[in-house]
XYZ file of C-alpha atoms in Angstrom:
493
model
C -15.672 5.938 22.355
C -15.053 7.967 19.019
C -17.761 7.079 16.863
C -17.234 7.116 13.127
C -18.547 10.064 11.562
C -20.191 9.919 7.766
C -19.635 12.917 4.999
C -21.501 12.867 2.027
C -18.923 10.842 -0.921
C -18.730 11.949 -4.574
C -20.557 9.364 -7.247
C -20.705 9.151 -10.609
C -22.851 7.093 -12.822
C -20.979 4.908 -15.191
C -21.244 6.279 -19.007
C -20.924 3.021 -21.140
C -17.902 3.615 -23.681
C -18.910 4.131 -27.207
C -19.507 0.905 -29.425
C -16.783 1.163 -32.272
C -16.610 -1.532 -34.843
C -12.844 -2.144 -33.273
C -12.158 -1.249 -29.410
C -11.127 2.355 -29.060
C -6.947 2.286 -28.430
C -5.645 3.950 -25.265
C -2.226 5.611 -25.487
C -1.755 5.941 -21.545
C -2.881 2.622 -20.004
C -2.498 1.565 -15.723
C -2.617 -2.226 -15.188
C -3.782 -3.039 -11.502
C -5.311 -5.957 -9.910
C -8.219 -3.675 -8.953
C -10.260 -0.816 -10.980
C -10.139 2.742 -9.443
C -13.492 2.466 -8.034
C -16.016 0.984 -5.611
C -19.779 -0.086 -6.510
C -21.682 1.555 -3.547
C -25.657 1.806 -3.109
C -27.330 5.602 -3.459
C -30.145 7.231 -1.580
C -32.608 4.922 -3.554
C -30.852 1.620 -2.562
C -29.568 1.633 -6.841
C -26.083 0.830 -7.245
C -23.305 3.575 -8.436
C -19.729 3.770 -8.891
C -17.754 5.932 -6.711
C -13.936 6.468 -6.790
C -11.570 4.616 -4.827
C -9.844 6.944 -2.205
C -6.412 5.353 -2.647
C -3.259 7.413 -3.086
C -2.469 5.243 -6.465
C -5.869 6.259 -7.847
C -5.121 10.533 -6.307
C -1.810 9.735 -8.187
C -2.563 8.753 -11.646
C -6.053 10.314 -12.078
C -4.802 13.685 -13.051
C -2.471 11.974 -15.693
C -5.432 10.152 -16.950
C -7.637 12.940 -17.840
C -4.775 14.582 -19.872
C -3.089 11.371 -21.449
C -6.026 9.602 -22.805
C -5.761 6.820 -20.167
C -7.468 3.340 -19.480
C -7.449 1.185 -16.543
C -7.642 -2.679 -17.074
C -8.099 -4.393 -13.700
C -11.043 -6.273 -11.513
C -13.822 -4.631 -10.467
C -14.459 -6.518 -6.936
C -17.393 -8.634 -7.646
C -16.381 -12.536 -8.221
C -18.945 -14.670 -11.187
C -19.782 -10.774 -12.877
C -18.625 -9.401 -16.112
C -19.225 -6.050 -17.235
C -18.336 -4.632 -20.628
C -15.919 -1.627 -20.623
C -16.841 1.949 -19.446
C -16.390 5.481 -18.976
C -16.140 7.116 -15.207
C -14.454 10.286 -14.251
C -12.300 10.907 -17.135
C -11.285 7.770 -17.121
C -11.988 4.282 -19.592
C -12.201 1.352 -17.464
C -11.246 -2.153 -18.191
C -12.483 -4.767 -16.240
C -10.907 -8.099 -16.089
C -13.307 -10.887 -14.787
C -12.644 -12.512 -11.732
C -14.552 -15.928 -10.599
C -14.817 -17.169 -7.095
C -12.153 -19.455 -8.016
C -10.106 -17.177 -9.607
C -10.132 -15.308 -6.044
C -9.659 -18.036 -4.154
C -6.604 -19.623 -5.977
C -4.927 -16.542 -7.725
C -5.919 -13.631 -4.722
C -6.739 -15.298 -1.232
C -3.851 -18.329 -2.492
C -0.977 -17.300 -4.364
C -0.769 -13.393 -3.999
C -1.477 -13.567 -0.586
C -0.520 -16.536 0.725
C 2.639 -16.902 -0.684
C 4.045 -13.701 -1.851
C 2.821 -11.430 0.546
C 4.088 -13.387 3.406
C 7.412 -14.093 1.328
C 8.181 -10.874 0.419
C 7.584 -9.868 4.309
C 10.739 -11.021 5.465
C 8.818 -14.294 6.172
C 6.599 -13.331 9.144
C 4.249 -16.195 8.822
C 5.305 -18.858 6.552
C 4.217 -18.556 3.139
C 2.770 -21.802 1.321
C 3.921 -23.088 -1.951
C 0.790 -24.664 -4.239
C 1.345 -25.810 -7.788
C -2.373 -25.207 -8.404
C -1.873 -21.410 -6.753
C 0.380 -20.454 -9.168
C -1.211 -22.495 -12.144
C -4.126 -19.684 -11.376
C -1.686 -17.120 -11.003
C -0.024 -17.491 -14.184
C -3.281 -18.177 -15.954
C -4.949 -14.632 -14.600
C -1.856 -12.767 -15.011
C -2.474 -13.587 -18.964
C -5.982 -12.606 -18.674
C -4.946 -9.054 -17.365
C -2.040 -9.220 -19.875
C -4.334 -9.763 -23.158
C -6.728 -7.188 -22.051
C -3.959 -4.772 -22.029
C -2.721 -5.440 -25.339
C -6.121 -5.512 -26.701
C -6.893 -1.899 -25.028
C -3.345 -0.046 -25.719
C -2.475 1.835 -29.019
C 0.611 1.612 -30.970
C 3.646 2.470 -29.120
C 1.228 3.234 -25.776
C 2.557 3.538 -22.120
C 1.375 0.683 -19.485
C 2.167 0.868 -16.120
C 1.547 -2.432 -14.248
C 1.273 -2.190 -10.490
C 1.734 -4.378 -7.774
C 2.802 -7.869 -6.721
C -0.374 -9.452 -8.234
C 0.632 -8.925 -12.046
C 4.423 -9.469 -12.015
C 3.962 -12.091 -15.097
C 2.300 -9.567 -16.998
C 4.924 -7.247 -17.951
C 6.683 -10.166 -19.770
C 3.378 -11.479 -20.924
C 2.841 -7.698 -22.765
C 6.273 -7.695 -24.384
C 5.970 -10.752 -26.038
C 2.844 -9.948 -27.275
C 2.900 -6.173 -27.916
C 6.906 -5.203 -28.214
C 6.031 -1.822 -29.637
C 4.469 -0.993 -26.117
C 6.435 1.029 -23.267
C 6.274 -0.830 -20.051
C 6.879 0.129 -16.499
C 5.902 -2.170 -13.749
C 6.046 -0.516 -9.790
C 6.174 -3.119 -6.834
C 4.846 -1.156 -3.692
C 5.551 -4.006 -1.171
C 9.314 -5.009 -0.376
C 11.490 -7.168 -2.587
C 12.756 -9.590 -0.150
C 16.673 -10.403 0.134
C 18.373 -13.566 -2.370
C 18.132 -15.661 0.732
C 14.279 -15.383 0.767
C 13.376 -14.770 -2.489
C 15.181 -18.722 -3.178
C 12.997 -19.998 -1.237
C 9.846 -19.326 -4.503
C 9.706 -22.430 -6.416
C 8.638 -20.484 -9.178
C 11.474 -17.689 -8.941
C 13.125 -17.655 -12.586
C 9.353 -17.300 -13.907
C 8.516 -14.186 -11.903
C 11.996 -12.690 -12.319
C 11.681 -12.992 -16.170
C 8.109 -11.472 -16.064
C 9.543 -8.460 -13.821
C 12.147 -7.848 -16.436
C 9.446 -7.754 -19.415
C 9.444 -4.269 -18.117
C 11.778 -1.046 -19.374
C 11.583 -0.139 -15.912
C 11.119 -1.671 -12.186
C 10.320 0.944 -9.322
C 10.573 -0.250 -5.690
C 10.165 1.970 -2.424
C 13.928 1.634 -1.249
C 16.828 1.547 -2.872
C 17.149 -1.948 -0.930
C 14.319 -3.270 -2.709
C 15.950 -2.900 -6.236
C 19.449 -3.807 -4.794
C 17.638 -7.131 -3.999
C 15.899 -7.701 -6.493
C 19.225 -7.025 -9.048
C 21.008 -9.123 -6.774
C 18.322 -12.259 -7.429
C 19.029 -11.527 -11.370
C 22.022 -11.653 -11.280
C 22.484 -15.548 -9.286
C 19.148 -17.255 -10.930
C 19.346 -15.319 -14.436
C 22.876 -15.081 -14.966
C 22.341 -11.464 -16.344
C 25.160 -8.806 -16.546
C 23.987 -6.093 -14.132
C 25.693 -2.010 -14.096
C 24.821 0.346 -12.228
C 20.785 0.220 -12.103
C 20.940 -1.678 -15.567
C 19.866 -4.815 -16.057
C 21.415 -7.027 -19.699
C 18.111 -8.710 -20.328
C 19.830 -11.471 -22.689
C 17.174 -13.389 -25.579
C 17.080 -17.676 -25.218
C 20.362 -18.109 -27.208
C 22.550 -15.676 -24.528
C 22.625 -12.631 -26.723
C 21.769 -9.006 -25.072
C 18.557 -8.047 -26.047
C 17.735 -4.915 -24.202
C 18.039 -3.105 -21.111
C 15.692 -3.600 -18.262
C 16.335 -0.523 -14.954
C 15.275 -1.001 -11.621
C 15.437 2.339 -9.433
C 13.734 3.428 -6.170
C 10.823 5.570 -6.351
C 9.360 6.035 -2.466
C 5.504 6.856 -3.061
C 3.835 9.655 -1.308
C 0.513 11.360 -0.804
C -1.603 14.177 -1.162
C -0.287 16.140 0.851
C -1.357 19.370 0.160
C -5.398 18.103 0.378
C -4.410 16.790 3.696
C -3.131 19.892 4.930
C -6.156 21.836 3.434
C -9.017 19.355 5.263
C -6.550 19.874 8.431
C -7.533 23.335 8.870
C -11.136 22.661 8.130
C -12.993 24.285 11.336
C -15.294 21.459 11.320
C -12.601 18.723 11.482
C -10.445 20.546 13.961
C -14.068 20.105 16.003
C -13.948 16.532 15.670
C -10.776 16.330 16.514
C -11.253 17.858 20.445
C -14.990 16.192 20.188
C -12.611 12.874 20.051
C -10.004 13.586 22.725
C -13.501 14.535 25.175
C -14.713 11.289 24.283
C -11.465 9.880 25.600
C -11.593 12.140 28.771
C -9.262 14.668 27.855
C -6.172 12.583 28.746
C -2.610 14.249 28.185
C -1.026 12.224 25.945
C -3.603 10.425 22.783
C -1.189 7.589 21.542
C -2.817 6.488 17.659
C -1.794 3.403 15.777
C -3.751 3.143 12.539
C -3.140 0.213 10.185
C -5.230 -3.104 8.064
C -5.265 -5.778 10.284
C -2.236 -7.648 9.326
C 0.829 -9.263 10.642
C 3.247 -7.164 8.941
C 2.042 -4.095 10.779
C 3.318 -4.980 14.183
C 0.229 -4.105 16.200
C 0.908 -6.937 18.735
C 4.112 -5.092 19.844
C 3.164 -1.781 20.489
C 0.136 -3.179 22.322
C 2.065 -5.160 24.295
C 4.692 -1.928 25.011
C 2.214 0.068 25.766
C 0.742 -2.286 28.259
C 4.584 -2.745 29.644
C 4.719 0.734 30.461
C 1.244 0.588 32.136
C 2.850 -2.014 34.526
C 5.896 -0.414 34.868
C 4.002 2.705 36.158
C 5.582 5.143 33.463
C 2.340 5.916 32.092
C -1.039 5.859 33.724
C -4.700 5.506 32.446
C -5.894 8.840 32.062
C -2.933 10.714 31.806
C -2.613 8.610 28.483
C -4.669 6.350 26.127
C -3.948 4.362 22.579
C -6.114 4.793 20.280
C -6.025 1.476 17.528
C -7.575 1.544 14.100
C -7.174 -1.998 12.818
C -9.443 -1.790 9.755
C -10.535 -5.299 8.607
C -8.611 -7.276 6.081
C -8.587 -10.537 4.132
C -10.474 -12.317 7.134
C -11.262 -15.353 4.849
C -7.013 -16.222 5.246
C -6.517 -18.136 8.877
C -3.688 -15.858 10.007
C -5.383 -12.715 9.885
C -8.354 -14.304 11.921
C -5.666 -15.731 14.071
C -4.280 -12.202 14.059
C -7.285 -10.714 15.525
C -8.224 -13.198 17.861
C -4.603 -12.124 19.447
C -4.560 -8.118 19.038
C -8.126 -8.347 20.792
C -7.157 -10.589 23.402
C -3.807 -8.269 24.524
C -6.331 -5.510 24.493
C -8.809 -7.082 26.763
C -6.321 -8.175 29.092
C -4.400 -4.726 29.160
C -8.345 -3.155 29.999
C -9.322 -5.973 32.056
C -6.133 -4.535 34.524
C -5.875 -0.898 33.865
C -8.975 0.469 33.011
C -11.055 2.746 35.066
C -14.784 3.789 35.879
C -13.471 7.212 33.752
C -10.633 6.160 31.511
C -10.060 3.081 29.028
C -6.669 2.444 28.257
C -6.561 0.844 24.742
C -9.532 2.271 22.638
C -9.762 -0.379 20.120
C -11.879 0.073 16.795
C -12.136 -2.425 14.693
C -13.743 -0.069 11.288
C -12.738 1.893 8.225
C -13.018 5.134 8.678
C -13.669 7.760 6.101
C -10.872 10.165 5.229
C -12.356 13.553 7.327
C -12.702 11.081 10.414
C -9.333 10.139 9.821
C -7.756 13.419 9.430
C -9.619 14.139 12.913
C -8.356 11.331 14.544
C -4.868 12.668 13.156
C -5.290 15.657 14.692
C -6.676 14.346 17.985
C -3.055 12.299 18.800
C -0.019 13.477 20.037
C 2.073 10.489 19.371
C 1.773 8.021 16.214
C 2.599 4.800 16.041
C 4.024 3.428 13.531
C 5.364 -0.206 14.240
C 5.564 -2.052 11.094
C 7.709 -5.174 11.200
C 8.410 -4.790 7.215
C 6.422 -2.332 5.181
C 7.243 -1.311 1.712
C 6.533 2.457 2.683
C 3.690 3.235 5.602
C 1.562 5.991 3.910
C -0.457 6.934 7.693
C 3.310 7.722 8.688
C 3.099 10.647 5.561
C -0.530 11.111 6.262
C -0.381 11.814 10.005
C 2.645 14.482 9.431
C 1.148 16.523 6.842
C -2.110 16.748 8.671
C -0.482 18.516 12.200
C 0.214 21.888 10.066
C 0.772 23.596 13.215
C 4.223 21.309 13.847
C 2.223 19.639 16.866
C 3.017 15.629 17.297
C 5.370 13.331 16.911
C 6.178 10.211 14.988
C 7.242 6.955 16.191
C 8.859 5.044 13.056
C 9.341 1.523 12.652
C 12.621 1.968 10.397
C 11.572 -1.682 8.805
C 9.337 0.971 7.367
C 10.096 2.701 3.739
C 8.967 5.723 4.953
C 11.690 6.136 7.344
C 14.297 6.348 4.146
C 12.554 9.982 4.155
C 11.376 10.655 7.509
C 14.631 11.022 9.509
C 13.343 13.164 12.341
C 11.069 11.075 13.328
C 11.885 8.740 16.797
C 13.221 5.511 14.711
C 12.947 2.317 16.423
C 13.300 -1.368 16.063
C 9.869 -2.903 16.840
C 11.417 -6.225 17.692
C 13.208 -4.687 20.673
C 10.131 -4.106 23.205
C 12.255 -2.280 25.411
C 13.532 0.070 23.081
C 9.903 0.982 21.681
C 8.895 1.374 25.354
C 12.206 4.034 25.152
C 11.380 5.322 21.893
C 7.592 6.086 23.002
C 8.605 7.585 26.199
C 10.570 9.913 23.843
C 8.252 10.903 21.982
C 5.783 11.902 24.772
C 8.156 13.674 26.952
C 10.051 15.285 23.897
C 10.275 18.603 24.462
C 7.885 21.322 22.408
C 10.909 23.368 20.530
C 12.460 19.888 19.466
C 9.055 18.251 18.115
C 8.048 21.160 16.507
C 11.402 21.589 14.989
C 11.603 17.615 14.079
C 7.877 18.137 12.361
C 8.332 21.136 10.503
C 11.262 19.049 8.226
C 9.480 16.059 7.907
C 6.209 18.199 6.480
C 8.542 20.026 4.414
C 9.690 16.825 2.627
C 5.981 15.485 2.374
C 4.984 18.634 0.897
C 8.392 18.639 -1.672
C 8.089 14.986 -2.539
C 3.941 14.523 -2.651
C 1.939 11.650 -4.808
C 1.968 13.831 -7.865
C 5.871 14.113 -8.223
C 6.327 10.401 -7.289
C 3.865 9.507 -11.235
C 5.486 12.585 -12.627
C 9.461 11.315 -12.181
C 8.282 7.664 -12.457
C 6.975 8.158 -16.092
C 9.379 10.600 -16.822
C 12.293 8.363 -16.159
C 10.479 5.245 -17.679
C 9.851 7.924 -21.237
C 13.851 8.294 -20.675
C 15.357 5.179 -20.488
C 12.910 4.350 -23.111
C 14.110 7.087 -25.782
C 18.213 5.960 -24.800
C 17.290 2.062 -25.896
């Protein structure tokens, strides 16, 4: 079984900001439901801060450090308020969350009844007047933090599904400020989105913003489209009339498509790392060497599809096209919101398919679903990168799939190839890769026995243009043409 491997993780005390008769005004401010950082436990057992490894946090620390930046958002520990502070070039912001708040505004409205709505309906999502009350109500906490921590004429960024009040929220009470919001789930179609009791009120709060960035180009054509029938707003182009409460245009409002990326270029660098590559064939021995590694790696959750391409995997077990030994899946399913009954339901499934698929097919050598249930550290992820042949990636609606990105930067020697749900935003950009429907088990049984048997000149040739695109279009350029269109559009108004 691979085992998870530890590296030694950067920390950095946290500086406490310096007391000024009036808080010190950020010109550069990120508004996220969670600060860039985790509270972790040294060699002494005394808590520290470390940073987050998230591709938002890669993304906008750089810009940060040179824009005199803040980040407002929760620090992860419910019934705890800390006062403001300074950690890696950046001045943090948290926004106190209790165990209500969590409950009621996290676990309940966000995702309970967006997260599921804006996934094309998956599981049904539940509609509670006392979920959104809490919703609304921490949305204006995050808002007047903001406003209290951005200077005259400052940029805010809000991010996510979370804090789509607060743009409006920020507007009415700073106008002077710049505001660009990014949603990095899907918009869902009119025909969904009407099913939101509250859908006028997040709509407005969305367009508080100068400028809306979705994944796909399909996520802002929806979410224009659901302006246009509940608000009544003119709509050209990308441009969006906002109109004031007596009908008169007020200002304009864009939504565009900007796909996020990743680091690619660190990625590619810890690929060639000797010790890695190590890991890497230290894995596939601990597999017994089979021909073919299959990895899926994904958070536990229904969107991700991990239940079909389990259960096509297992199909071609049956039908005899593959065999224990000659190949083996690997499955990260790294925990996730375990407190909300569908994800336990979720895993009580995925690890019942894979017991039953083990139960049949395994041998006194070979397992045929290695199934690890873990976060892993980013070097023991690269390795386990490295260590497949074929990726999975069978999301049933994703806004954009970063392992997709992650996994083809990593094999810098054109080795592998992708299997792409294209439900997946990620497969806007990655073309080459074997597309498939993950609703139709028989053609992801086709599309994985492409992938395996694809010839070398044609996978290598299929990589090397996908990595190319990574490397063009990494995490860096996605802030860098985000801001610079939101600084745009702001200068035309």
């Amino acid at each position: 079984m691979p085992m998870i491997q530890q590296y030694p993780i950067e920390t950095q005390q946290e500086t406490p900001a310096e007391p000024t008769a009036e808080s010190t005004k950020f010109d550069f401010v990120v508004v996220a439901n969670r600060l860039p950082i985790d509270r972790i436990q040294d060699a002494d057992g005394e808590p520290e801060w470390r940073r987050s490894p998230g591709g938002l946090v890669t993304a906008l620390a750089p810009v940060m450090a040179t824009a005199d930046g803040a980040w407002v958002g929760w620090h992860g520990a419910a019934d705890e308020e800390l006062g403001e502070f300074n950690h890696s070039d950046m001045h943090l912001v948290p926004v106190p969350l209790s165990v209500e708040d969590v409950e009621l505004y996290y676990e309940g409205f966000s995702n309970s009844t967006l997260w599921p709505l804006y996934h094309d309906v998956i599981v049904p999502p539940e509609f509670h007047r006392t979920w959104w009350d809490r919703y609304e109500e921490i949305n204006r906490r995050f808002a007047e933090a903001t406003a209290r921590t951005a200077a005259p004429g400052a940029t805010v960024w809000v991010q996510d599904y979370q804090l789509q009040l607060v743009p409006l929220m920020l507007r009415e009470a700073r106008p002077d400020l710049r505001i660009g919001f990014f949603n990095h789930i899907p918009f869902p179609p009119l025909e969904i989105f009407a099913q939101l009791p509250w859908r006028r009120q997040v709509l407005e709060g969305l367009l508080g913003s100068d400028l809306v960035g979705f994944q796909r180009q399909s996520d802002a054509n929806n979410f224009m489209r659901c302006v246009r029938r509940y608000l009544g707003y003119t709509v050209k182009a990308q441009h969006i009339h906002v109109q004031d409460a007596g009908g008169a245009p007020q200002r304009i409002c864009r939504a565009e498509a900007h796909p996020i990326s990743i680091e690619s270029r660190e990625l590619a660098r810890l690929a060639t790392d000797p010790e890695i590559r190590a890991r890497a064939a230290e894995i596939r021995a601990e597999l017994g060497n089979p021909e073919t590694v299959l990895l899926g790696v994904d958070r536990l959750d229904y969107t991700k599809g991990i239940r079909h391409r389990i259960k096509a995997f297992g199909e071609l077990l049956e039908d005899g096209k593959l065999t224990v030994g000659q190949a083996c899946l690997v499955q990260v399913a790294s925990p996730s919101r375990e407190r909300v009954e569908s994800y336990a339901q979720l895993r009580e499934e995925v690890e019942g398919a894979v017991g039953r698929i083990n139960g049949e097919f395994d041998t006194m050598g070979h397992t045929a679903v290695r199934y690890l249930h873990h976060s892993y550290p980013l070097r023991e992820m690269v390795a386990l990168y490295l260590a497949a042949d074929v990726m999975l990636v069978t999301a049933l609606r994703d806004g954009m799939n970063l392992v997709a990105k992650e996994f083809t930067a990593t094999h810098t020697d054109n080795h592998g190839m992708l299997v792409l749900s294209e439900f997946a935003g990620a497969a806007d950009q990655l073309r080459h890769a074997v597309l498939v429907n993950p609703h139709d088990i028989d053609g992801l049984k086709a599309a994985i026995m492409t992938a395996v048997n694809m010839p070398q000149a044609e996978s290598t040739r299929r990589m090397r243009i996908m990595r190319r695109q990574i490397a063009v279009n990494d995490v860096a350029r996605w802030s860098r043409i985000f801001l610079e269109s939101l600084a745009a559009g702001h200068e035309e108004d």
